[in-house]
Amino acid sequence: MAHDEVRAAAADDRGHVIRLVFGNLAARALHAAVELRIVELIGDGQRSAADLAARAGTDPQSTLRLLRALTALGLLREPVPGTFSATPAGALLDPGAPGSMAALVLSSATMEQMMRPGWDYLADSVRTGDTSFEKVFDKDFFSHLRDHPERSARFNEAMSQATRSTAAVLPGSFDFGRFGTVADVGGGDGTLLAAVLREHTSLTGILHDTEEGLAQAPETLRRDGLADRCSLVPGDFFTSVPEGADVYLVKSILHDWPDDRCATILGHCREVLPAGGRVLIVEPVLAEAVDPGAVGLYLGDLNMLVNWGGRERTRTEFDAVCHRAGLEIVSVTPLAGPGFSLIEARAV
């Protein structure tokens, strides 16, 4: 390799590291863009920085600086100096756009406020295998939420936002129609179960979570006209899960916990599972060898380490956890769009 090529490669490598170092700043710029409605105000055309500042009620020079940063991040274009339009990626920051990610950007900022202190001790967690959250707050994440209702409400909203993309695809990804009742274990405000019940009108539902987790569920079910088809059962899935369902749906629960706790949750589902029933696990499934294109999953796995004590898992690791609970995996189906897979399990 020629000397100039070596220097160029080294510069690319340094640039890559720099982008990673400043990744949190990029996230904050996205949050500001959504909060100030930048892409929404640009619309399908293009606008000058001065025009955008007038429409957004912001300082013109500061607005231009934000627009430049968003352009460097690939979210805007600057066809002529001082005038900007949205790229296809940037258009996703418009709340009204198809497939909008604006709500995710806003909710992730809320979540980051709660989770950042744990990340300050990531190296310690790697050394010990222990969560960092407890070092900072003297209690685990969910106990902290119980003591702070306002944070619990924000957490529930963030989880609802994150679930909506899955709720759009899950009802058509499994033959729910051959069953009678679906129980959503740890189902929060009911966003996912409501989507299943809307699509499959012969089904009834059971929504199971803590009192805090179910706090917004009555409004979700009322809004969707499902209150008479779904019962709310508060409780602790480490103690038991409700009887009476043919399908037990467990989404984004197992990655919060270590293997022994996951085996307990799934074991309770197995105890009440009727003949022919199914347990449906909705989680990301890591490749057996690292997939460089799935960086978000691996960072999410570290987040589980520092804040919850849980983990993301490969198919092999899900097989092992299910086996401990008396279940066997029938199939693993990637879900379109949201990065999750549907893991179908039955009693051994």
Short mmCIF file of C-alpha atoms in Angstrom, two decimals:
data_model
loop_
_atom_site.label_atom_id
_atom_site.label_comp_id
_atom_site.label_asym_id
_atom_site.label_seq_id
_atom_site.Cartn_x
_atom_site.Cartn_y
_atom_site.Cartn_z
CA MET A 1 0.00 0.00 0.00
CA ALA A 2 1.36 3.41 -0.97
CA HIS A 3 2.32 5.89 1.75
CA ASP A 4 -0.57 8.23 0.86
CA GLU A 5 -3.03 5.35 1.04
CA VAL A 6 -1.73 4.36 4.46
CA ARG A 7 -2.16 7.93 5.69
CA ALA A 8 -5.69 8.10 4.27
CA ALA A 9 -6.63 4.81 5.91
CA ALA A 10 -5.25 6.03 9.24
CA ALA A 11 -7.26 9.23 8.92
CA ASP A 12 -10.42 7.21 8.23
CA ASP A 13 -9.75 5.09 11.31
CA ARG A 14 -9.26 8.18 13.46
CA GLY A 15 -12.44 9.71 12.06
CA HIS A 16 -14.35 6.54 12.91
CA VAL A 17 -13.16 6.65 16.52
CA ILE A 18 -13.98 10.36 16.78
CA ARG A 19 -17.54 9.75 15.54
CA LEU A 20 -17.95 7.10 18.22
CA VAL A 21 -16.56 9.36 20.95
CA PHE A 22 -19.04 12.08 20.07
CA GLY A 23 -21.99 9.76 19.46
CA ASN A 24 -23.89 11.03 22.51
CA LEU A 25 -23.66 14.58 21.19
CA ALA A 26 -25.21 13.44 17.91
CA ALA A 27 -28.11 11.91 19.84
CA ARG A 28 -28.68 15.19 21.65
CA ALA A 29 -28.70 17.05 18.32
CA LEU A 30 -31.42 14.68 17.04
CA HIS A 31 -33.45 15.31 20.18
CA ALA A 32 -33.20 19.09 19.71
CA ALA A 33 -34.22 18.75 16.05
CA VAL A 34 -37.39 16.86 17.00
CA GLU A 35 -38.19 19.14 19.93
CA LEU A 36 -37.86 22.22 17.70
CA ARG A 37 -39.82 20.54 14.84
CA ILE A 38 -37.00 21.25 12.38
CA VAL A 39 -37.81 18.55 9.82
CA GLU A 40 -41.54 19.03 10.25
CA LEU A 41 -41.12 22.73 9.44
CA ILE A 42 -38.90 22.02 6.42
CA GLY A 43 -41.51 19.69 4.96
CA ASP A 44 -41.02 18.19 1.50
CA GLY A 45 -39.22 21.22 0.09
CA GLN A 46 -36.36 23.36 1.32
CA ARG A 47 -36.12 26.35 3.62
CA SER A 48 -33.48 28.86 4.57
CA ALA A 49 -32.06 28.86 8.05
CA ALA A 50 -33.53 32.32 8.65
CA ASP A 51 -37.00 31.16 7.59
CA LEU A 52 -36.77 28.09 9.82
CA ALA A 53 -35.65 30.19 12.77
CA ALA A 54 -38.63 32.52 12.31
CA ARG A 55 -41.04 29.59 12.12
CA ALA A 56 -39.49 27.77 15.07
CA GLY A 57 -39.06 30.88 17.20
CA THR A 58 -35.33 30.28 17.58
CA ASP A 59 -32.15 32.34 17.29
CA PRO A 60 -31.13 32.51 13.59
CA GLN A 61 -27.39 31.97 14.07
CA SER A 62 -27.86 29.14 16.53
CA THR A 63 -30.44 27.55 14.23
CA LEU A 64 -27.96 27.64 11.34
CA ARG A 65 -25.38 25.89 13.51
CA LEU A 66 -27.83 23.12 14.41
CA LEU A 67 -28.80 22.73 10.75
CA ARG A 68 -25.16 22.38 9.77
CA ALA A 69 -24.65 19.65 12.37
CA LEU A 70 -27.74 17.79 11.17
CA THR A 71 -26.44 18.04 7.61
CA ALA A 72 -23.07 16.61 8.63
CA LEU A 73 -24.97 13.74 10.29
CA GLY A 74 -26.70 12.93 7.00
CA LEU A 75 -30.15 14.06 8.10
CA LEU A 76 -30.35 17.24 6.01
CA ARG A 77 -28.94 18.49 2.71
CA GLU A 78 -27.71 22.01 1.96
CA PRO A 79 -28.35 22.43 -1.79
CA VAL A 80 -27.26 26.07 -1.63
CA PRO A 81 -25.46 27.75 1.29
CA GLY A 82 -27.88 28.50 4.13
CA THR A 83 -30.82 26.56 2.64
CA PHE A 84 -31.72 23.04 3.80
CA SER A 85 -33.92 20.07 2.89
CA ALA A 86 -34.45 16.72 4.58
CA THR A 87 -32.79 13.48 3.48
CA PRO A 88 -34.84 10.25 3.59
CA ALA A 89 -33.25 9.48 6.96
CA GLY A 90 -33.95 12.99 8.22
CA ALA A 91 -37.59 12.74 7.15
CA LEU A 92 -38.05 10.10 9.87
CA LEU A 93 -37.69 12.89 12.45
CA ASP A 94 -41.03 14.34 11.31
CA PRO A 95 -43.73 13.05 13.70
CA GLY A 96 -46.22 12.89 10.84
CA ALA A 97 -44.04 10.92 8.43
CA PRO A 98 -44.73 7.25 7.65
CA GLY A 99 -42.56 5.15 9.96
CA SER A 100 -41.60 8.24 11.96
CA MET A 101 -38.91 7.75 14.61
CA ALA A 102 -39.53 11.11 16.30
CA ALA A 103 -41.22 9.56 19.33
CA LEU A 104 -38.33 7.13 19.74
CA VAL A 105 -35.84 9.99 19.69
CA LEU A 106 -37.76 11.87 22.39
CA SER A 107 -38.32 8.82 24.58
CA SER A 108 -34.70 7.70 24.30
CA ALA A 109 -33.60 11.04 25.71
CA THR A 110 -35.91 10.50 28.68
CA MET A 111 -34.54 7.02 29.20
CA GLU A 112 -30.97 8.22 28.87
CA GLN A 113 -31.42 10.48 31.91
CA MET A 114 -32.18 7.44 34.04
CA MET A 115 -29.64 5.08 32.54
CA ARG A 116 -26.59 7.31 32.02
CA PRO A 117 -25.33 7.08 35.65
CA GLY A 118 -24.96 3.32 35.31
CA TRP A 119 -22.86 3.72 32.17
CA ASP A 120 -20.39 5.83 34.14
CA TYR A 121 -19.33 2.55 35.77
CA LEU A 122 -19.33 0.29 32.72
CA ALA A 123 -15.72 -0.77 33.27
CA ASP A 124 -16.58 -1.82 36.83
CA SER A 125 -19.51 -3.91 35.56
CA VAL A 126 -17.24 -5.62 33.05
CA ARG A 127 -14.75 -6.36 35.83
CA THR A 128 -17.32 -7.80 38.22
CA GLY A 129 -20.36 -8.82 36.15
CA ASP A 130 -22.53 -6.75 38.52
CA THR A 131 -24.97 -4.00 37.55
CA SER A 132 -23.81 -0.42 38.03
CA PHE A 133 -27.26 1.04 38.60
CA GLU A 134 -27.40 -0.38 42.10
CA LYS A 135 -24.02 1.15 42.93
CA VAL A 136 -25.38 4.59 42.03
CA PHE A 137 -28.92 4.36 43.45
CA ASP A 138 -28.59 1.69 46.19
CA LYS A 139 -31.45 -0.34 44.66
CA ASP A 140 -32.28 -2.09 41.42
CA PHE A 141 -33.82 -0.27 38.45
CA PHE A 142 -37.41 -1.40 38.97
CA SER A 143 -37.36 -0.70 42.72
CA HIS A 144 -36.14 2.79 41.85
CA LEU A 145 -39.09 3.25 39.50
CA ARG A 146 -41.54 2.18 42.19
CA ASP A 147 -40.16 4.90 44.46
CA HIS A 148 -40.38 7.57 41.72
CA PRO A 149 -43.85 7.52 40.10
CA GLU A 150 -43.01 10.32 37.67
CA ARG A 151 -40.04 8.34 36.32
CA SER A 152 -42.15 5.20 36.22
CA ALA A 153 -44.71 7.01 34.05
CA ARG A 154 -41.98 8.23 31.68
CA PHE A 155 -40.50 4.73 31.53
CA ASN A 156 -43.91 3.23 30.71
CA GLU A 157 -44.41 5.77 27.93
CA ALA A 158 -40.96 5.05 26.51
CA MET A 159 -41.71 1.31 26.53
CA SER A 160 -45.04 1.95 24.80
CA GLN A 161 -43.31 4.02 22.11
CA ALA A 162 -40.69 1.32 21.59
CA THR A 163 -43.40 -1.36 21.32
CA ARG A 164 -45.48 0.33 18.64
CA SER A 165 -43.35 -0.79 15.70
CA THR A 166 -43.55 -4.39 16.93
CA ALA A 167 -47.30 -4.03 17.50
CA ALA A 168 -47.67 -3.12 13.83
CA VAL A 169 -46.22 -6.42 12.60
CA LEU A 170 -46.73 -9.06 15.30
CA PRO A 171 -50.51 -9.68 14.79
CA GLY A 172 -49.89 -10.85 11.23
CA SER A 173 -46.77 -12.87 12.04
CA PHE A 174 -48.40 -15.67 14.02
CA ASP A 175 -51.63 -17.66 13.68
CA PHE A 176 -53.35 -16.23 16.76
CA GLY A 177 -56.75 -17.08 15.30
CA ARG A 178 -56.52 -20.77 16.26
CA PHE A 179 -56.42 -19.84 19.96
CA GLY A 180 -58.95 -18.32 22.35
CA THR A 181 -57.09 -16.22 24.89
CA VAL A 182 -53.71 -14.49 24.86
CA ALA A 183 -51.96 -13.41 28.06
CA ASP A 184 -49.34 -10.67 27.77
CA VAL A 185 -46.89 -11.24 30.64
CA GLY A 186 -45.25 -7.97 31.66
CA GLY A 187 -47.42 -6.25 29.05
CA GLY A 188 -47.29 -2.75 30.52
CA ASP A 189 -49.88 -0.37 29.12
CA GLY A 190 -51.27 -3.00 26.73
CA THR A 191 -49.99 -1.52 23.47
CA LEU A 192 -48.90 -4.89 22.07
CA LEU A 193 -51.84 -6.95 23.30
CA ALA A 194 -54.30 -4.33 22.05
CA ALA A 195 -52.82 -4.64 18.55
CA VAL A 196 -53.27 -8.43 18.63
CA LEU A 197 -56.88 -8.15 19.88
CA ARG A 198 -57.78 -5.54 17.25
CA GLU A 199 -56.50 -7.78 14.47
CA HIS A 200 -58.02 -11.00 15.82
CA THR A 201 -61.52 -10.12 16.95
CA SER A 202 -62.41 -13.57 18.31
CA LEU A 203 -59.62 -13.42 20.91
CA THR A 204 -59.85 -12.32 24.52
CA GLY A 205 -56.86 -11.05 26.44
CA ILE A 206 -55.22 -11.06 29.85
CA LEU A 207 -52.79 -8.25 30.66
CA HIS A 208 -50.40 -9.09 33.49
CA ASP A 209 -47.93 -6.69 35.11
CA THR A 210 -47.26 -4.89 38.37
CA GLU A 211 -49.65 -2.21 39.58
CA GLU A 212 -47.16 0.41 38.37
CA GLY A 213 -46.74 -1.28 35.01
CA LEU A 214 -50.51 -1.42 34.43
CA ALA A 215 -51.10 2.21 35.41
CA GLN A 216 -51.78 3.41 31.84
CA ALA A 217 -53.41 0.18 30.60
CA PRO A 218 -57.06 1.12 31.27
CA GLU A 219 -56.72 4.16 29.03
CA THR A 220 -55.11 2.12 26.23
CA LEU A 221 -57.88 -0.48 26.32
CA ARG A 222 -60.63 2.14 26.60
CA ARG A 223 -59.23 4.09 23.65
CA ASP A 224 -59.18 0.97 21.48
CA GLY A 225 -62.61 -0.22 22.62
CA LEU A 226 -61.15 -3.38 24.15
CA ALA A 227 -61.97 -3.01 27.84
CA ASP A 228 -64.63 -5.74 27.67
CA ARG A 229 -62.31 -8.20 25.91
CA CYS A 230 -59.28 -7.89 28.15
CA SER A 231 -58.83 -8.35 31.89
CA LEU A 232 -56.09 -6.70 33.94
CA VAL A 233 -54.33 -8.98 36.41
CA PRO A 234 -51.74 -7.23 38.60
CA GLY A 235 -49.02 -9.41 40.03
CA ASP A 236 -45.39 -10.50 40.00
CA PHE A 237 -44.31 -12.85 37.21
CA PHE A 238 -41.56 -14.18 39.47
CA THR A 239 -44.31 -15.57 41.71
CA SER A 240 -46.89 -16.71 39.14
CA VAL A 241 -48.68 -15.81 35.93
CA PRO A 242 -52.45 -15.89 35.36
CA GLU A 243 -54.15 -19.11 34.32
CA GLY A 244 -56.69 -19.28 31.53
CA ALA A 245 -54.73 -18.42 28.37
CA ASP A 246 -53.73 -20.58 25.40
CA VAL A 247 -50.84 -18.31 24.41
CA TYR A 248 -48.43 -16.54 26.76
CA LEU A 249 -46.74 -13.55 25.15
CA VAL A 250 -43.48 -12.35 26.72
CA LYS A 251 -42.00 -9.30 24.99
CA SER A 252 -38.85 -7.42 26.04
CA ILE A 253 -38.91 -9.09 29.45
CA LEU A 254 -36.27 -11.79 29.34
CA HIS A 255 -33.45 -9.46 28.32
CA ASP A 256 -33.96 -7.58 31.60
CA TRP A 257 -32.91 -10.60 33.69
CA PRO A 258 -30.18 -13.23 34.10
CA ASP A 259 -30.80 -16.81 33.01
CA ASP A 260 -32.08 -18.15 36.32
CA ARG A 261 -34.72 -15.43 36.60
CA CYS A 262 -35.75 -15.96 32.97
CA ALA A 263 -36.16 -19.67 33.64
CA THR A 264 -38.44 -18.77 36.56
CA ILE A 265 -40.68 -16.54 34.41
CA LEU A 266 -40.89 -19.08 31.61
CA GLY A 267 -41.39 -21.88 34.12
CA HIS A 268 -44.49 -20.14 35.48
CA CYS A 269 -45.82 -19.90 31.93
CA ARG A 270 -45.10 -23.60 31.44
CA GLU A 271 -46.99 -24.49 34.64
CA VAL A 272 -50.26 -23.01 33.36
CA LEU A 273 -49.81 -23.77 29.65
CA PRO A 274 -52.62 -26.01 28.34
CA ALA A 275 -52.06 -28.85 25.90
CA GLY A 276 -51.28 -27.37 22.51
CA GLY A 277 -50.57 -23.96 24.01
CA ARG A 278 -47.65 -21.74 23.08
CA VAL A 279 -45.24 -19.35 24.72
CA LEU A 280 -44.24 -16.53 22.38
CA ILE A 281 -41.02 -14.71 23.24
CA VAL A 282 -40.40 -11.43 21.40
CA GLU A 283 -36.78 -10.36 21.75
CA PRO A 284 -33.76 -9.54 19.59
CA VAL A 285 -31.79 -12.68 18.75
CA LEU A 286 -28.06 -12.16 18.43
CA ALA A 287 -26.16 -13.92 15.67
CA GLU A 288 -23.89 -16.70 16.92
CA ALA A 289 -20.92 -14.65 15.67
CA VAL A 290 -20.93 -10.85 15.84
CA ASP A 291 -22.95 -9.09 13.14
CA PRO A 292 -21.16 -5.75 12.54
CA GLY A 293 -24.40 -4.26 11.23
CA ALA A 294 -26.21 -4.80 14.54
CA VAL A 295 -24.20 -2.38 16.67
CA GLY A 296 -27.35 -1.19 18.45
CA LEU A 297 -28.02 -4.69 19.78
CA TYR A 298 -24.55 -5.02 21.25
CA LEU A 299 -24.73 -1.59 22.88
CA GLY A 300 -28.17 -2.55 24.16
CA ASP A 301 -26.64 -5.70 25.62
CA LEU A 302 -24.15 -3.55 27.57
CA ASN A 303 -27.07 -1.40 28.74
CA MET A 304 -28.70 -4.54 30.12
CA LEU A 305 -25.45 -5.26 31.97
CA VAL A 306 -25.03 -1.88 33.63
CA ASN A 307 -28.66 -1.04 34.41
CA TRP A 308 -30.70 -4.23 34.70
CA GLY A 309 -28.37 -7.18 35.09
CA GLY A 310 -29.92 -8.83 32.05
CA ARG A 311 -28.56 -9.65 28.60
CA GLU A 312 -29.36 -10.11 24.94
CA ARG A 313 -29.09 -13.72 23.76
CA THR A 314 -28.29 -15.91 20.78
CA ARG A 315 -30.60 -18.70 19.57
CA THR A 316 -28.42 -21.20 21.39
CA GLU A 317 -28.75 -19.24 24.63
CA PHE A 318 -32.54 -18.99 24.24
CA ASP A 319 -32.64 -22.76 23.68
CA ALA A 320 -30.83 -23.29 26.98
CA VAL A 321 -33.10 -20.96 28.97
CA CYS A 322 -36.26 -22.50 27.51
CA HIS A 323 -34.99 -26.01 28.23
CA ARG A 324 -34.52 -25.09 31.89
CA ALA A 325 -38.18 -24.03 31.98
CA GLY A 326 -39.51 -27.22 30.38
CA LEU A 327 -40.01 -25.65 26.96
CA GLU A 328 -38.60 -26.27 23.50
CA ILE A 329 -38.32 -23.76 20.70
CA VAL A 330 -40.44 -24.57 17.66
CA SER A 331 -39.38 -21.69 15.42
CA VAL A 332 -37.61 -18.34 15.35
CA THR A 333 -39.05 -15.78 12.92
CA PRO A 334 -37.48 -12.34 12.36
CA LEU A 335 -40.13 -9.62 12.53
CA ALA A 336 -40.15 -7.03 9.78
CA GLY A 337 -38.71 -3.66 10.73
CA PRO A 338 -38.22 -3.41 14.48
CA GLY A 339 -35.19 -5.72 14.91
CA PHE A 340 -37.01 -8.30 17.02
CA SER A 341 -37.68 -11.97 16.42
CA LEU A 342 -40.68 -14.08 17.36
CA ILE A 343 -39.59 -17.19 19.24
CA GLU A 344 -42.34 -19.81 19.42
CA ALA A 345 -41.99 -22.40 22.19
CA ARG A 346 -44.10 -25.30 23.42
CA ALA A 347 -44.04 -27.63 26.38
CA VAL A 348 -41.53 -30.46 26.18
#
